[in-house]
Amino acid sequence: MSEEAIVQLQTEATQIKDRIAAQKEKLADADFRALGSSLAAVPRRDYRVRRTLKGHLGKIYALHWAKQAGLLVSASQDGKLIVWDPVSTCKTAAVSLRSSWVMTCALSDDGTLVASGGLDNMCTVHAVATGDIVQELTGHTGFLSGCRFVDNKRVVTCSGDATAMLWDIDRNVHTVDFVGHSGDVMALRLHGDTLLTVSLDQTARLWDVRSGKCTRVFVGHDGDVNACEWFPDGNAFATGADDQTARLFDVRADRLLIEYSHPDVVAGVTSMSFSKSGRELFVGYDDNNCCVWDVLKGDRVAVMAAHNDRLSTLAVSPDGNALATGSWDTMLKIWA
């Protein structure tokens, strides 16, 4: 293909993008923040630390709740995964890792399997009861930044090699590859057959888990995007970035709805999680704090400060009754 033909195709592509953007703006007949201004504010809540989970000797990088078992797993660079009963604060299991440079972890829904990975470029699946390695999933060429179980036979991972992969655990093969990002993929979240990923290329992408095709690309951030989370009904999702903002995107409208920012917030986003109702968004920042945002009004309604170092990870429990935060100060906090 000649250089002239390539330039012509690029021009046509740009024109099509501009027409799509213009049509989106034409259909945007309301302002999300203006609509939310008429609603009652989220009641002020006294969020307190109800439990402190101590046991790690290194920086905590990740945590995850099991949907059914009521358990919590945390991953630390002391080379340990610890499974906790957050009510009693007891450790129900501890798994020693071959590599201490762990960056992500996930519990299966029933709490019987735990997956983890990091700078070793692989996803290792352990049996929680024994600590034995069930499978070592090798295929990524960059660090492992995220993982989640689809079920006890499948796990999905994302990596610094700019890809995500769906794995068959028993066969130790990646059955679907998600290729399209141009930077490190930093986080992923599943909702049904749709995979959400965010990347240092400043975009969020939606993928069809069955085919591996990218179905949507969302832009808007001005910095590396580090975190994401689905709205409870799956019709929207939030992202957080080094540009010190969190943003809410609507899947059906295919657009940005609202930005969550405050003059006092001068740190990048590390993690995020919605309340069970979806009205509140909990966002962790590099400045050791968690901010609580009113999703519909865009207001910051609380600042939760209890850690002495970077707040690296957080998640609301599946029943919605508690929030867990993990930090480089080696501790986990359970809030309610």
JSON list of C-alpha atoms in Angstrom, two decimals, residues 1-2 24 27 42 57 62 89 91 97 126 148 188 193 225 240 261 265 285 290 306 323:
[
{"chain": "A", "resi": 1, "resn": "MET", "atom": "CA", "xyz": [0.00, 0.00, 0.00]},
{"chain": "A", "resi": 2, "resn": "SER", "atom": "CA", "xyz": [1.35, 3.39, -0.97]},
{"chain": "A", "resi": 24, "resn": "LYS", "atom": "CA", "xyz": [-22.48, 11.07, 21.15]},
{"chain": "A", "resi": 27, "resn": "LEU", "atom": "CA", "xyz": [-27.38, 12.42, 22.31]},
{"chain": "A", "resi": 42, "resn": "VAL", "atom": "CA", "xyz": [-25.50, 10.25, 51.24]},
{"chain": "A", "resi": 57, "resn": "LEU", "atom": "CA", "xyz": [6.15, -8.77, 57.68]},
{"chain": "A", "resi": 62, "resn": "ALA", "atom": "CA", "xyz": [-3.28, -7.03, 47.16]},
{"chain": "A", "resi": 89, "resn": "THR", "atom": "CA", "xyz": [-9.07, -11.95, 62.95]},
{"chain": "A", "resi": 91, "resn": "LYS", "atom": "CA", "xyz": [-5.48, -16.79, 60.14]},
{"chain": "A", "resi": 97, "resn": "LEU", "atom": "CA", "xyz": [5.37, -18.43, 47.69]},
{"chain": "A", "resi": 126, "resn": "HIS", "atom": "CA", "xyz": [-2.48, -23.12, 45.31]},
{"chain": "A", "resi": 148, "resn": "ARG", "atom": "CA", "xyz": [-9.48, -13.35, 39.11]},
{"chain": "A", "resi": 188, "resn": "LEU", "atom": "CA", "xyz": [-8.95, -6.33, 35.46]},
{"chain": "A", "resi": 193, "resn": "ASP", "atom": "CA", "xyz": [-18.98, -12.62, 29.95]},
{"chain": "A", "resi": 225, "resn": "VAL", "atom": "CA", "xyz": [-4.85, 4.06, 34.79]},
{"chain": "A", "resi": 240, "resn": "GLY", "atom": "CA", "xyz": [-8.74, 5.47, 38.81]},
{"chain": "A", "resi": 261, "resn": "SER", "atom": "CA", "xyz": [-11.74, 14.88, 42.21]},
{"chain": "A", "resi": 265, "resn": "VAL", "atom": "CA", "xyz": [-6.49, 15.08, 46.70]},
{"chain": "A", "resi": 285, "resn": "TYR", "atom": "CA", "xyz": [-4.71, 6.80, 47.13]},
{"chain": "A", "resi": 290, "resn": "CYS", "atom": "CA", "xyz": [-9.25, 6.28, 51.34]},
{"chain": "A", "resi": 306, "resn": "ALA", "atom": "CA", "xyz": [-5.73, 4.81, 59.48]},
{"chain": "A", "resi": 323, "resn": "LEU", "atom": "CA", "xyz": [-14.46, -2.61, 53.75]}
]
